[in-house]
PDB file of C-alpha atoms in Angstrom:
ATOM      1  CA  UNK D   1       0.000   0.000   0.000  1.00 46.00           C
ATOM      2  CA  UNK D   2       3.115   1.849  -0.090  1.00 46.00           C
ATOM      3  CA  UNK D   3       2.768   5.314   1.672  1.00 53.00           C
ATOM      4  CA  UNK D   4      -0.907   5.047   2.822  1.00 53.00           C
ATOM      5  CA  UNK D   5       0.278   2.855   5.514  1.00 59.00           C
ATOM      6  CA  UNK D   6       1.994   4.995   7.294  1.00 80.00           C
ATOM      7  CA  UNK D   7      -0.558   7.732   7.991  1.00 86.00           C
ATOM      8  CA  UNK D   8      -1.542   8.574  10.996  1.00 93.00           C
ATOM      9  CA  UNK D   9      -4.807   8.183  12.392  1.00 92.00           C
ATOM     10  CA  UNK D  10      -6.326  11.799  11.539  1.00 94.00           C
ATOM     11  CA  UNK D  11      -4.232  11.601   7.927  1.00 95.00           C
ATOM     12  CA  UNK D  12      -5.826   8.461   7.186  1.00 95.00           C
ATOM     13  CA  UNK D  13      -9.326  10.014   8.169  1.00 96.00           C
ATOM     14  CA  UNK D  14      -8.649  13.178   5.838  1.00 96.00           C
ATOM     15  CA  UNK D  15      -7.923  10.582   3.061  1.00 96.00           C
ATOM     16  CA  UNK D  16     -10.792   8.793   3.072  1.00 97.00           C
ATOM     17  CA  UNK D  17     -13.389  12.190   3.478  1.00 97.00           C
ATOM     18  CA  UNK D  18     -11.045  13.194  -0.055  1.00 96.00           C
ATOM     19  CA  UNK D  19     -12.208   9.864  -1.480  1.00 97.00           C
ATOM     20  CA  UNK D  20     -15.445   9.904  -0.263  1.00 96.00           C
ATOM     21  CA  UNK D  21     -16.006  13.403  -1.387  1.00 96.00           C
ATOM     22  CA  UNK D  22     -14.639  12.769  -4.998  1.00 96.00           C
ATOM     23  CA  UNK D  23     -16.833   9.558  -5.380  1.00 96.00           C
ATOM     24  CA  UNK D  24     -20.052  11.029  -3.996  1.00 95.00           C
ATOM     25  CA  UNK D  25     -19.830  13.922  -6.177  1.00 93.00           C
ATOM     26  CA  UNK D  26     -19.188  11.755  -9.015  1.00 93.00           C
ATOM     27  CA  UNK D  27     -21.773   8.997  -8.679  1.00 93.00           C
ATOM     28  CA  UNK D  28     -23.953  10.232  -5.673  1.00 90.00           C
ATOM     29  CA  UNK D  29     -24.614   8.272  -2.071  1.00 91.00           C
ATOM     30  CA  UNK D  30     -26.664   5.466  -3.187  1.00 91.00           C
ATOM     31  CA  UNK D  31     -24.214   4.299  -6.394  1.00 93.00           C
ATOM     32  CA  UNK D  32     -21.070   4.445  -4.001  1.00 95.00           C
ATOM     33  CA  UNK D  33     -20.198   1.758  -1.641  1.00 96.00           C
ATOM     34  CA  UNK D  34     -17.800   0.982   1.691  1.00 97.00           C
ATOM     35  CA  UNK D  35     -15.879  -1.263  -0.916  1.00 97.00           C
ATOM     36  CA  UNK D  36     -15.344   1.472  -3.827  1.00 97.00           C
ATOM     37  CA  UNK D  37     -14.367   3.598  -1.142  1.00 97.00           C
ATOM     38  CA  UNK D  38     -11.759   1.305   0.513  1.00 97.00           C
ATOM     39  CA  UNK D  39     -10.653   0.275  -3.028  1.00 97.00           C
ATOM     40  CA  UNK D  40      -9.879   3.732  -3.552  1.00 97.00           C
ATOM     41  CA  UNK D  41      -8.272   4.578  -0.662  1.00 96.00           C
ATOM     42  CA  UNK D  42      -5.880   1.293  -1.056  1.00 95.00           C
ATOM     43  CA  UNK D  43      -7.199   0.454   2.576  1.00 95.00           C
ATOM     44  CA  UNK D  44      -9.388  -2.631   3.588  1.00 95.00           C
ATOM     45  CA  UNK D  45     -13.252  -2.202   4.695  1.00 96.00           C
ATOM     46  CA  UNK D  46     -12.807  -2.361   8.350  1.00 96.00           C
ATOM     47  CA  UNK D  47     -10.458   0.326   8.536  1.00 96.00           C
ATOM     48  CA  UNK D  48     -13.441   2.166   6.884  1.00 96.00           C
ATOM     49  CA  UNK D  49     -15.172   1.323   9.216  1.00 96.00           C
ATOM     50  CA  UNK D  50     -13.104   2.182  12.021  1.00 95.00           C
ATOM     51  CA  UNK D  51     -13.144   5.585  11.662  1.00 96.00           C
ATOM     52  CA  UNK D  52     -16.665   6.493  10.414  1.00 96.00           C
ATOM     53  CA  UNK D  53     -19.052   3.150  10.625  1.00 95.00           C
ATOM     54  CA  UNK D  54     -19.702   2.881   7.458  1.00 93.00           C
ATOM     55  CA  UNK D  55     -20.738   4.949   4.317  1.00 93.00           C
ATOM     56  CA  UNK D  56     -23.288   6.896   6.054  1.00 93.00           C
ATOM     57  CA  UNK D  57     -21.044   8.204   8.570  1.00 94.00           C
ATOM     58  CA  UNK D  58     -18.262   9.719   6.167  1.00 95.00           C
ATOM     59  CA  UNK D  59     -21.470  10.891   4.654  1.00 94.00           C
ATOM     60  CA  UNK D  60     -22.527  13.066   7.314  1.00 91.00           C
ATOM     61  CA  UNK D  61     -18.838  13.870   8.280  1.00 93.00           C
ATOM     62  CA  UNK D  62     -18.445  15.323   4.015  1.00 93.00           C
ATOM     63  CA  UNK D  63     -21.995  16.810   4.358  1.00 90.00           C
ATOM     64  CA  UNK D  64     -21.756  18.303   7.449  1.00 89.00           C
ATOM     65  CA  UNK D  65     -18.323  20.227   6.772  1.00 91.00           C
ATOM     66  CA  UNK D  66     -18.882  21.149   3.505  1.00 90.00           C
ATOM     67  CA  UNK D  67     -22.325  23.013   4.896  1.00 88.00           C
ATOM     68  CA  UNK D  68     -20.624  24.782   7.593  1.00 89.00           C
ATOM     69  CA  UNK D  69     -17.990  25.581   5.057  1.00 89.00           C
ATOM     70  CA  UNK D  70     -21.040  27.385   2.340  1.00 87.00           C
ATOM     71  CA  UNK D  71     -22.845  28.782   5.453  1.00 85.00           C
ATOM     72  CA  UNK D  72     -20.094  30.699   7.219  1.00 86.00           C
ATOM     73  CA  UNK D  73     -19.641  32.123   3.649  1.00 85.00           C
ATOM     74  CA  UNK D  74     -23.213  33.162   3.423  1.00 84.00           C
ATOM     75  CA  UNK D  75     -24.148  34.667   6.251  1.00 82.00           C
ATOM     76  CA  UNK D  76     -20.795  36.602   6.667  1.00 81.00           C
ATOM     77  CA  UNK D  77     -22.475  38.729   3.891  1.00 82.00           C
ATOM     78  CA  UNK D  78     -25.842  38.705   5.178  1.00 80.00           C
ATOM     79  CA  UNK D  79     -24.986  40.074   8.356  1.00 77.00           C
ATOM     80  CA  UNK D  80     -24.612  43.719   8.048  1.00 76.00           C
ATOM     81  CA  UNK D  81     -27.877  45.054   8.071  1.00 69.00           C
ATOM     82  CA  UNK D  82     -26.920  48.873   6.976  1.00 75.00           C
ATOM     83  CA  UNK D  83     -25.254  47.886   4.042  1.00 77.00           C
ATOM     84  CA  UNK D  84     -26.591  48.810   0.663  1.00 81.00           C
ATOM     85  CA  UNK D  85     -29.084  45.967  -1.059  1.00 77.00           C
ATOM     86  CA  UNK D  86     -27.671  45.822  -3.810  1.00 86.00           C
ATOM     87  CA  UNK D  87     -24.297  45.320  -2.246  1.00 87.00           C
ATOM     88  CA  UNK D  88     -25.880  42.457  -0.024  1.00 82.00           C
ATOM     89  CA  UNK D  89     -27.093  40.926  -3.124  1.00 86.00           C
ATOM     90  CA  UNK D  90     -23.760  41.585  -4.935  1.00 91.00           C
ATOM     91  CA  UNK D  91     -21.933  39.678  -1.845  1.00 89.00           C
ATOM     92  CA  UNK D  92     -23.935  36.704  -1.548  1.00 87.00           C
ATOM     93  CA  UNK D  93     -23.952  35.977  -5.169  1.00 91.00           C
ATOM     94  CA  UNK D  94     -20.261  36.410  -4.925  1.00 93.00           C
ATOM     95  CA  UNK D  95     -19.832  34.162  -1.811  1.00 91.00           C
ATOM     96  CA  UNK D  96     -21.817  31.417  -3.487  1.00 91.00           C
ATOM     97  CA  UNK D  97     -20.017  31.374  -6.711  1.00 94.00           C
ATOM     98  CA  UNK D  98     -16.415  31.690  -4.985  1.00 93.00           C
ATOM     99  CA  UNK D  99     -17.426  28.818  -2.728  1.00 92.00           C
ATOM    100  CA  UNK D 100     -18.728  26.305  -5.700  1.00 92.00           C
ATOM    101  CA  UNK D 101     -15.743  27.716  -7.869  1.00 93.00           C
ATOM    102  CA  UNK D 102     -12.938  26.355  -4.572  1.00 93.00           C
ATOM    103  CA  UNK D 103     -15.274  23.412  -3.540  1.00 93.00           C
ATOM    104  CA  UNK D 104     -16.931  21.959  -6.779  1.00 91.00           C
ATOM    105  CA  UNK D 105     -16.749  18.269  -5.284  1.00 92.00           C
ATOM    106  CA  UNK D 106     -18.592  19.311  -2.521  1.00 92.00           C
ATOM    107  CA  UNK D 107     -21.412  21.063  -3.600  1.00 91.00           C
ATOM    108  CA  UNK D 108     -21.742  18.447  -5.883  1.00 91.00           C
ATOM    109  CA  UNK D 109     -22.135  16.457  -3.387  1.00 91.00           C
ATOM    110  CA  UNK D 110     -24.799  18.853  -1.440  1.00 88.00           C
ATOM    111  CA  UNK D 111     -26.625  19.388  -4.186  1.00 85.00           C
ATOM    112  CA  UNK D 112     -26.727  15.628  -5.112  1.00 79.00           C
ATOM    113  CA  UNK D 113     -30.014  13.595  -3.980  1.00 61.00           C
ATOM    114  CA  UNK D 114     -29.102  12.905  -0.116  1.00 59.00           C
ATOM    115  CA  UNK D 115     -30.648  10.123   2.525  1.00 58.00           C
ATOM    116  CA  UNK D 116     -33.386  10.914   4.293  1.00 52.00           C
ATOM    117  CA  UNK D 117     -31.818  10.177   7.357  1.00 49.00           C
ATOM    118  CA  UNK D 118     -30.890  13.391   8.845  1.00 53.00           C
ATOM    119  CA  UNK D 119     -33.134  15.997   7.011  1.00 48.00           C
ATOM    120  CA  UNK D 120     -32.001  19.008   9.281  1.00 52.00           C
ATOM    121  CA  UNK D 121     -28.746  18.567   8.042  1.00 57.00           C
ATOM    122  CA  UNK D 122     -29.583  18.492   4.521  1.00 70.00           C
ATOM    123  CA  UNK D 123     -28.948  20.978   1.899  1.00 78.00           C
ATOM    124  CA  UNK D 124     -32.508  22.480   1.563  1.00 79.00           C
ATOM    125  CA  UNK D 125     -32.294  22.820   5.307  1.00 80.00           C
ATOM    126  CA  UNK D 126     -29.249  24.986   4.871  1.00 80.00           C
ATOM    127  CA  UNK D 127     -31.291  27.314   1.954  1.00 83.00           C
ATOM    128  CA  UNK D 128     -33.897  27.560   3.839  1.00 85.00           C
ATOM    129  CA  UNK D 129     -31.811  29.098   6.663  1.00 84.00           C
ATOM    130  CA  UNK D 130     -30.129  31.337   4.199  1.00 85.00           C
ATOM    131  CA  UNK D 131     -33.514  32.112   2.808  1.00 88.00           C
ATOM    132  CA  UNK D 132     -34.814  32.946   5.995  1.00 89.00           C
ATOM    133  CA  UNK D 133     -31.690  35.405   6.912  1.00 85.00           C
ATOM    134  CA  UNK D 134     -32.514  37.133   3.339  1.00 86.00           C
ATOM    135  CA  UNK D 135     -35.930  37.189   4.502  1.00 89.00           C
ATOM    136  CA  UNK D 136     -35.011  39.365   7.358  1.00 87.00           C
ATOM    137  CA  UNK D 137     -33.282  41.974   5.232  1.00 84.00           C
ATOM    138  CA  UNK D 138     -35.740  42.370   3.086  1.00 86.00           C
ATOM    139  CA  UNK D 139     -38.561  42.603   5.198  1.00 88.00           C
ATOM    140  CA  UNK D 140     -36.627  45.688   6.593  1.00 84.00           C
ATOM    141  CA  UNK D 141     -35.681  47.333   2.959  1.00 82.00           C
ATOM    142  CA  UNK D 142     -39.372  46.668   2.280  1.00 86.00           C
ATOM    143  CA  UNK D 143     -40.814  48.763   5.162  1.00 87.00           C
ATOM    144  CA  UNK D 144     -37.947  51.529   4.136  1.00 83.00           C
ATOM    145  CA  UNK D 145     -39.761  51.768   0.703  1.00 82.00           C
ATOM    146  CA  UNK D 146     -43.062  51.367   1.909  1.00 85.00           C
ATOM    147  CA  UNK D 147     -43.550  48.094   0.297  1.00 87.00           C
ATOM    148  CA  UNK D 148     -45.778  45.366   1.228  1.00 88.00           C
ATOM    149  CA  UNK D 149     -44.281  42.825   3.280  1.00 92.00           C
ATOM    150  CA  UNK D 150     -46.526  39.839   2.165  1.00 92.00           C
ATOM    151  CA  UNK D 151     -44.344  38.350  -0.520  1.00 92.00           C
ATOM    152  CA  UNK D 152     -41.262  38.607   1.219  1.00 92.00           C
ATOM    153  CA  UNK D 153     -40.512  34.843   2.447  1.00 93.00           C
ATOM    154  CA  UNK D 154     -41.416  33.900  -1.578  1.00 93.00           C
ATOM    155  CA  UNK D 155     -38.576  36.663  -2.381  1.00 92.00           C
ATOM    156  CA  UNK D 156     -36.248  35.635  -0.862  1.00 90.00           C
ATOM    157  CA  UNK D 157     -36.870  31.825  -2.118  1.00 91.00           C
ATOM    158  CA  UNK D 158     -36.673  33.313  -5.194  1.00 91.00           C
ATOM    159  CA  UNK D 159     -33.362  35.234  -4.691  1.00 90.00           C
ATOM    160  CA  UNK D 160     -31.803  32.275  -3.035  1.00 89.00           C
ATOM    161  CA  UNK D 161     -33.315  29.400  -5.321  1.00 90.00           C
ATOM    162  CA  UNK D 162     -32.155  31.393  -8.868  1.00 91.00           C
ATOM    163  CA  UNK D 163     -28.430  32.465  -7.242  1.00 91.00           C
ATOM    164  CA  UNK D 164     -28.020  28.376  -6.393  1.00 89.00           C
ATOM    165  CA  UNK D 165     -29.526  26.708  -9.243  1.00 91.00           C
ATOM    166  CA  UNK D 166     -27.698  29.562 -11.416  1.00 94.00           C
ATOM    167  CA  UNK D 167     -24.725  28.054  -9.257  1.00 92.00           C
ATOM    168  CA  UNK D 168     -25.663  24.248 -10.656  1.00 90.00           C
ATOM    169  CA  UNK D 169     -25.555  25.017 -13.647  1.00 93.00           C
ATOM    170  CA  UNK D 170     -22.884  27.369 -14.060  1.00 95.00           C
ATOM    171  CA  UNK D 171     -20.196  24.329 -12.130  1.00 92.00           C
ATOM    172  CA  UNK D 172     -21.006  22.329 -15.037  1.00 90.00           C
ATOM    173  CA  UNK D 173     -20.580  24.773 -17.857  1.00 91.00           C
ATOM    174  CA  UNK D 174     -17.768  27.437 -16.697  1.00 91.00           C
ATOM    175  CA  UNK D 175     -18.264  29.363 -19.831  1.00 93.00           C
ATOM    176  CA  UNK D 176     -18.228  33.314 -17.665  1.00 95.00           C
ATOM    177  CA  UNK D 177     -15.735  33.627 -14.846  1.00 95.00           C
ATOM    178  CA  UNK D 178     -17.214  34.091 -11.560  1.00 95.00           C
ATOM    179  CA  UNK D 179     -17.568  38.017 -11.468  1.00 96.00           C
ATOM    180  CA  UNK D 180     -19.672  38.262 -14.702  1.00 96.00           C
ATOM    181  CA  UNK D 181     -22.084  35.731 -13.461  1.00 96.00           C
ATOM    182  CA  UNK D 182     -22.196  37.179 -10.541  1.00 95.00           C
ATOM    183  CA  UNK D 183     -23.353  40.506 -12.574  1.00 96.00           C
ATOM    184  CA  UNK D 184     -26.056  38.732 -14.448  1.00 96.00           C
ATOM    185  CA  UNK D 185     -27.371  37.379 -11.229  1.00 94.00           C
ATOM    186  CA  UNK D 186     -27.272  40.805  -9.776  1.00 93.00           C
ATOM    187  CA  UNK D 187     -28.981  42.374 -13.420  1.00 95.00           C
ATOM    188  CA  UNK D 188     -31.586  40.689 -13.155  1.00 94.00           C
ATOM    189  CA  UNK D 189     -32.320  40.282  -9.214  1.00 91.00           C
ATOM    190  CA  UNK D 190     -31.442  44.095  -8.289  1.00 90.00           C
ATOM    191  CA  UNK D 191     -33.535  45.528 -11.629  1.00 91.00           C
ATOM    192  CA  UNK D 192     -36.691  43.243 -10.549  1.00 88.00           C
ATOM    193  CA  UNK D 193     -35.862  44.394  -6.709  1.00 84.00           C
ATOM    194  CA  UNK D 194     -35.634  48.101  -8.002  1.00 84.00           C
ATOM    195  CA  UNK D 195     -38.873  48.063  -9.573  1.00 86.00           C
ATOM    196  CA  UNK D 196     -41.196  46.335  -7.441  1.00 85.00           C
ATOM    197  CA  UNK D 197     -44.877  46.898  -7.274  1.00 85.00           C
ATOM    198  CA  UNK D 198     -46.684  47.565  -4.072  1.00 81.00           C
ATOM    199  CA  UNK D 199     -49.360  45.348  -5.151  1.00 83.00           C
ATOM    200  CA  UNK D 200     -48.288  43.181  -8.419  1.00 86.00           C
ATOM    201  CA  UNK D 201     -50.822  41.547 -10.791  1.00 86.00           C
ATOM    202  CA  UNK D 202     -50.432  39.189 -13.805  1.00 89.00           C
ATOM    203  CA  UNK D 203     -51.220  40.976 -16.989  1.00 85.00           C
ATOM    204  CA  UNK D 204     -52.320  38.886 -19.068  1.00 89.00           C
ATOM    205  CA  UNK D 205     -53.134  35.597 -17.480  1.00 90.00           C
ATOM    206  CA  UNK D 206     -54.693  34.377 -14.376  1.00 88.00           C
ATOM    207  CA  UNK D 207     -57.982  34.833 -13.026  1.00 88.00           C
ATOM    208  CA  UNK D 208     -57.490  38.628 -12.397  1.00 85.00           C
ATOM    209  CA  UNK D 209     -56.150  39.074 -15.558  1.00 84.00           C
ATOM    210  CA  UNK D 210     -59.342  37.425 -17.353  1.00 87.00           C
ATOM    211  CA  UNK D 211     -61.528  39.323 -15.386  1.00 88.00           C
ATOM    212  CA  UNK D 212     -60.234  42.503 -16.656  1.00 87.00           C
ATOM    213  CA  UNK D 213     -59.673  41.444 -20.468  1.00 86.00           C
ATOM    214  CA  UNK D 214     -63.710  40.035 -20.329  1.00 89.00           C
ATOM    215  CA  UNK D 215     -64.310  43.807 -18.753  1.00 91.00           C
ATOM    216  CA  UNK D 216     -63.038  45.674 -21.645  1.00 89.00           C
ATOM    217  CA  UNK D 217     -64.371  43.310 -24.188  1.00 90.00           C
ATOM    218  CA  UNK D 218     -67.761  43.990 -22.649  1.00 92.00           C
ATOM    219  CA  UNK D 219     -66.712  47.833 -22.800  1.00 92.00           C
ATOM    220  CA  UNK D 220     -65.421  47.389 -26.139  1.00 92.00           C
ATOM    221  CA  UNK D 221     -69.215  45.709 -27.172  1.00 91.00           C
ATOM    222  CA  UNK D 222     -70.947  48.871 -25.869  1.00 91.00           C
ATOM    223  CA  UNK D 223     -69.166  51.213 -27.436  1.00 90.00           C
ATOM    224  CA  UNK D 224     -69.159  49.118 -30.549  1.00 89.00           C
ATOM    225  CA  UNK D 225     -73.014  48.944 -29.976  1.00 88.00           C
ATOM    226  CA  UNK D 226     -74.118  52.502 -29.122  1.00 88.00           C
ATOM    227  CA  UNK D 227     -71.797  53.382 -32.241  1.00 87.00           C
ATOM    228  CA  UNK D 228     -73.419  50.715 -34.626  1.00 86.00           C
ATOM    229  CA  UNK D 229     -76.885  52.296 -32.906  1.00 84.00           C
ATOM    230  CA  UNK D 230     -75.531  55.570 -33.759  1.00 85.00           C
ATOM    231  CA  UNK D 231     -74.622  55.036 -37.166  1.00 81.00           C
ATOM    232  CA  UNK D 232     -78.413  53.089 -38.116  1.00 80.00           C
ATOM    233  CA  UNK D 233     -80.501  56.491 -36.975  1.00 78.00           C
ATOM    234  CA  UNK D 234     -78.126  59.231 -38.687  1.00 80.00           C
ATOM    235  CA  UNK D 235     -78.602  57.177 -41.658  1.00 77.00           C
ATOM    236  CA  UNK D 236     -82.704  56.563 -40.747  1.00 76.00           C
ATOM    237  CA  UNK D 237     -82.867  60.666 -40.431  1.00 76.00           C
ATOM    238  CA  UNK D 238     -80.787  61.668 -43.758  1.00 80.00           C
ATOM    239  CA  UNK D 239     -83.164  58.798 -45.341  1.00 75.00           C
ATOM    240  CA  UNK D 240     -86.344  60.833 -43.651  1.00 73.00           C
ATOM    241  CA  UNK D 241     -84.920  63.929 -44.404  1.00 71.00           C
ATOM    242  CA  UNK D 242     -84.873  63.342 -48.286  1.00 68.00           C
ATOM    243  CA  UNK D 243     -88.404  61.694 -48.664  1.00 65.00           C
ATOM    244  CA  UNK D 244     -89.819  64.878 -46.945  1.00 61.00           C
ATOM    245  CA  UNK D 245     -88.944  67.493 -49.052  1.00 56.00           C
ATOM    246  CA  UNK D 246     -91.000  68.058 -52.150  1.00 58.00           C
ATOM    247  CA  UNK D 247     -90.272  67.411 -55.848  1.00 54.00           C
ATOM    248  CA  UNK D 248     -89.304  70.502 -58.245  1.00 52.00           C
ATOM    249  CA  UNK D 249     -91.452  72.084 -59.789  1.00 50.00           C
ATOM    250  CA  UNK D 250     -91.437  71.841 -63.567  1.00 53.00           C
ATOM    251  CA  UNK D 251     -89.041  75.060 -65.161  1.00 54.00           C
ATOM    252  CA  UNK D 252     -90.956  77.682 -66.831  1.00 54.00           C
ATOM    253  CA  UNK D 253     -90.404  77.673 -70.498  1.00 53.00           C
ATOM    254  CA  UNK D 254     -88.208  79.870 -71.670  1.00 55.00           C
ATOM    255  CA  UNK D 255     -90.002  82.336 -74.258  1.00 51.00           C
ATOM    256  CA  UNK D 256     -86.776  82.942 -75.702  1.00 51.00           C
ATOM    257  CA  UNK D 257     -85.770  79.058 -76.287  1.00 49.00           C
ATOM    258  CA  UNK D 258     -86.542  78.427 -80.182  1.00 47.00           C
ATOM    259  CA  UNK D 259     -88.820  75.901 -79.678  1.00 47.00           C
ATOM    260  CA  UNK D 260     -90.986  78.507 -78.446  1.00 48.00           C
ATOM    261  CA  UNK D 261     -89.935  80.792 -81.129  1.00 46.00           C
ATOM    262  CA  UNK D 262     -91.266  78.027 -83.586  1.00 47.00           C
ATOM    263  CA  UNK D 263     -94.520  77.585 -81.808  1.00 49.00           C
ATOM    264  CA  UNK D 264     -95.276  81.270 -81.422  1.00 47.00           C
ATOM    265  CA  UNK D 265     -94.821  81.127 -85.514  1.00 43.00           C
TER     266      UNK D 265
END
């Protein structure tokens, strides 16, 4: 086993979590097992064993330290209350990114279906935390601008949900470096933040929305109505007008015409 066998106890540990890292980020918890892991780590099972019981315990060792790792990041930037939104915004998309760009193995391996056996430690759990510190924020930037409050915990879902799944996709296809996603995260959140409406409707579907578009059709039928009406009696009155007025009278003959002129002879 050359080298490996001469770790110490906390070196060997550190090995395997590497291993187990790289191989549930690869294949995810279920596909991976205590002999792939072993294999890989040119160790036997029990010494697997030994130090974390199995699978699910270097599971929840990896898991556990790469979500204090992410959440330390977070709310580092989430925790000055005074600072400008869109800075706070600007920061947290920035602390996400940085921490998927240093640590792609593990959020592969948060972001990876995870057992159900622990769901307070899973990732969701840690989102939702996040989520719940963005909530906070905005809630207060919200009364500042004299904004309704009721959307707020679906904001900051929103906020959260498109930075991370942004996040997803962007570890797979590195295409923009880390600051100008970061800027088209911000683009998009900070102009929809900037612009909010106290009381936002769908336009154009929706119940609301059908209820107004059936309104002005109805409005659009009257006045199309009362115009048609219109239009019938100013054509019933010039029609009225023209059979009341008498016929000419026959012209007087002209005694100068020559058909006079001939009678007269």
């Amino acid at each position: 086993m050359g080298n490996t066998s001469r770790m110490t106890s906390l070196q060997r540990r550190e090995q395997l979590i590497q291993v187990g890292r790289a191989l549930f980020a690869a294949k995810g918890f279920e596909a991976v097992s205590v002999e792939e892991i072993a294999a890989n780590a040119k160790v036997s099972k029990p010494i697997v064993y030994e130090h974390f019981g199995g699978k699910e315990g270097l599971y929840a060792v990896i898991v556990d330290r790469e979500m204090r790792a992410l959440t330390d990041a977070l709310t580092a930037t989430l925790s000055d209350p005074d600072m400008h939104p869109r800075q706070i915004v600007e920061k947290a998309a920035l602390a996400l990114l940085t921490y998927i760009e240093e640590n792609a193995e593990g959020f592969q391996v948060l972001v990876r279906d995870s057992p159900s056996t622990d769901p307070a430690g899973s990732f969701n759990s840690l989102l939702g935390d996040i989520s719940m510190r963005v909530e906070d924020l905005l809630t207060a930037a919200f009364k500042r601008q004299k904004l309704s409050t009721k959307g707020v915990p679906y904001y900051a879902q929103m906020l959260v949900g498109m930075t991370v799944f942004t996040g997803q996709y962007w570890a797979d296809r590195p295409k923009v470096n880390k600051e100008q996603l970061a800027a088209y995260i911000v683009d998009l959140a900070w102009h929809g933040l900037s612009r909010l409406d106290s009381k936002p409707t769908l336009r154009f579907e929706g119940q609301r929305a059908q209820q107004i578009a059936a309104k002005a059709a109805r409005e659009a039928a009257k006045d199309a109505a009362k115009s048609a009406a219109k239009g019938v009696a100013e054509d019933a009155a010039q029609e009225s007008d023209s059979s009341s007025t008498p016929a000419s009278a026959e012209p007087e003959s002209d005694p100068s015409s020559p058909v006079e002129s001939e009678d007269a002879n």
